[in-house]
Amino acid sequence: MAREGWIDARLPAELAARADLLVAAVQADPELRGGVGTVTRATVLRLALARGLASLEASVKARRKGAA
């Protein structure tokens, strides 16, 4: 992923803890880590954000299609 911008975001401690629990699993799966060397909490959160945005975009698209 390109580093074109920097966003500081406050997250609930629960989300950080959940991301921490996923670090080892993502590190162990080459498909999930997508060519990233060392997986960190930030890596997991970037992946989650990208997947979450894709899901949200699909939901918005589906709703717009249904309203048309």
PDB file of C-alpha atoms in Angstrom:
ATOM      1  CA  MET A   1       0.000   0.000   0.000  1.00  0.00           C
ATOM      2  CA  ALA A   2       1.279   3.449  -0.866  1.00  0.00           C
ATOM      3  CA  ARG A   3       2.173   5.813   1.943  1.00  0.00           C
ATOM      4  CA  GLU A   4       0.655   8.977   0.532  1.00  0.00           C
ATOM      5  CA  GLY A   5      -0.866  10.311   3.711  1.00  0.00           C
ATOM      6  CA  TRP A   6      -0.802   9.963   7.425  1.00  0.00           C
ATOM      7  CA  ILE A   7      -3.922   9.667   9.552  1.00  0.00           C
ATOM      8  CA  ASP A   8      -3.905   9.616  13.319  1.00  0.00           C
ATOM      9  CA  ALA A   9      -6.938   7.847  14.695  1.00  0.00           C
ATOM     10  CA  ARG A  10      -7.967   7.059  18.230  1.00  0.00           C
ATOM     11  CA  LEU A  11      -9.255   3.512  18.539  1.00  0.00           C
ATOM     12  CA  PRO A  12     -10.928   1.741  21.413  1.00  0.00           C
ATOM     13  CA  ALA A  13      -8.494  -0.487  23.320  1.00  0.00           C
ATOM     14  CA  GLU A  14     -10.646  -3.493  22.368  1.00  0.00           C
ATOM     15  CA  LEU A  15      -9.938  -2.951  18.652  1.00  0.00           C
ATOM     16  CA  ALA A  16      -6.210  -2.674  19.270  1.00  0.00           C
ATOM     17  CA  ALA A  17      -6.311  -5.888  21.311  1.00  0.00           C
ATOM     18  CA  ARG A  18      -8.242  -7.680  18.559  1.00  0.00           C
ATOM     19  CA  ALA A  19      -5.709  -6.506  15.977  1.00  0.00           C
ATOM     20  CA  ASP A  20      -2.876  -7.737  18.200  1.00  0.00           C
ATOM     21  CA  LEU A  21      -4.474 -11.189  18.301  1.00  0.00           C
ATOM     22  CA  LEU A  22      -4.462 -11.332  14.493  1.00  0.00           C
ATOM     23  CA  VAL A  23      -0.793 -10.384  13.949  1.00  0.00           C
ATOM     24  CA  ALA A  24       0.587 -13.938  14.158  1.00  0.00           C
ATOM     25  CA  ALA A  25      -2.165 -15.402  11.969  1.00  0.00           C
ATOM     26  CA  VAL A  26      -1.683 -12.784   9.256  1.00  0.00           C
ATOM     27  CA  GLN A  27       2.108 -13.188   9.437  1.00  0.00           C
ATOM     28  CA  ALA A  28       1.709 -16.943   8.898  1.00  0.00           C
ATOM     29  CA  ASP A  29      -0.524 -16.552   5.825  1.00  0.00           C
ATOM     30  CA  PRO A  30       1.309 -15.205   2.747  1.00  0.00           C
ATOM     31  CA  GLU A  31      -1.979 -14.521   0.962  1.00  0.00           C
ATOM     32  CA  LEU A  32      -3.268 -12.359   3.799  1.00  0.00           C
ATOM     33  CA  ARG A  33      -0.061 -10.430   4.391  1.00  0.00           C
ATOM     34  CA  GLY A  34       0.219  -9.614   0.691  1.00  0.00           C
ATOM     35  CA  GLY A  35       3.989  -9.383   0.374  1.00  0.00           C
ATOM     36  CA  VAL A  36       4.517  -7.405   3.557  1.00  0.00           C
ATOM     37  CA  GLY A  37       7.649  -8.495   5.415  1.00  0.00           C
ATOM     38  CA  THR A  38       6.945  -8.208   9.108  1.00  0.00           C
ATOM     39  CA  VAL A  39       3.311  -7.923  10.123  1.00  0.00           C
ATOM     40  CA  THR A  40       2.516  -5.468  12.900  1.00  0.00           C
ATOM     41  CA  ARG A  41      -0.644  -4.170  14.520  1.00  0.00           C
ATOM     42  CA  ALA A  42      -0.578  -1.328  11.992  1.00  0.00           C
ATOM     43  CA  THR A  43      -0.414  -3.839   9.123  1.00  0.00           C
ATOM     44  CA  VAL A  44      -3.449  -5.671  10.470  1.00  0.00           C
ATOM     45  CA  LEU A  45      -5.359  -2.421  10.921  1.00  0.00           C
ATOM     46  CA  ARG A  46      -4.520  -1.329   7.352  1.00  0.00           C
ATOM     47  CA  LEU A  47      -5.775  -4.653   6.011  1.00  0.00           C
ATOM     48  CA  ALA A  48      -8.928  -4.403   8.117  1.00  0.00           C
ATOM     49  CA  LEU A  49      -9.549  -0.837   6.968  1.00  0.00           C
ATOM     50  CA  ALA A  50      -9.096  -1.766   3.303  1.00  0.00           C
ATOM     51  CA  ARG A  51     -11.425  -4.761   3.611  1.00  0.00           C
ATOM     52  CA  GLY A  52     -13.941  -2.775   5.617  1.00  0.00           C
ATOM     53  CA  LEU A  53     -13.999   0.033   3.060  1.00  0.00           C
ATOM     54  CA  ALA A  54     -14.509  -2.465   0.240  1.00  0.00           C
ATOM     55  CA  SER A  55     -17.417  -3.996   2.126  1.00  0.00           C
ATOM     56  CA  LEU A  56     -18.959  -0.599   2.878  1.00  0.00           C
ATOM     57  CA  GLU A  57     -18.576   0.490  -0.753  1.00  0.00           C
ATOM     58  CA  ALA A  58     -20.309  -2.689  -1.906  1.00  0.00           C
ATOM     59  CA  SER A  59     -23.155  -2.086   0.549  1.00  0.00           C
ATOM     60  CA  VAL A  60     -23.639   1.484  -0.654  1.00  0.00           C
ATOM     61  CA  LYS A  61     -23.559   0.359  -4.278  1.00  0.00           C
ATOM     62  CA  ALA A  62     -26.148  -2.362  -3.596  1.00  0.00           C
ATOM     63  CA  ARG A  63     -28.452   0.090  -1.823  1.00  0.00           C
ATOM     64  CA  ARG A  64     -28.207   2.591  -4.661  1.00  0.00           C
ATOM     65  CA  LYS A  65     -28.959  -0.160  -7.171  1.00  0.00           C
ATOM     66  CA  GLY A  66     -31.980  -1.258  -5.118  1.00  0.00           C
ATOM     67  CA  ALA A  67     -33.301   2.311  -4.901  1.00  0.00           C
ATOM     68  CA  ALA A  68     -33.099   2.869  -8.647  1.00  0.00           C
TER      69      ALA A  68
END
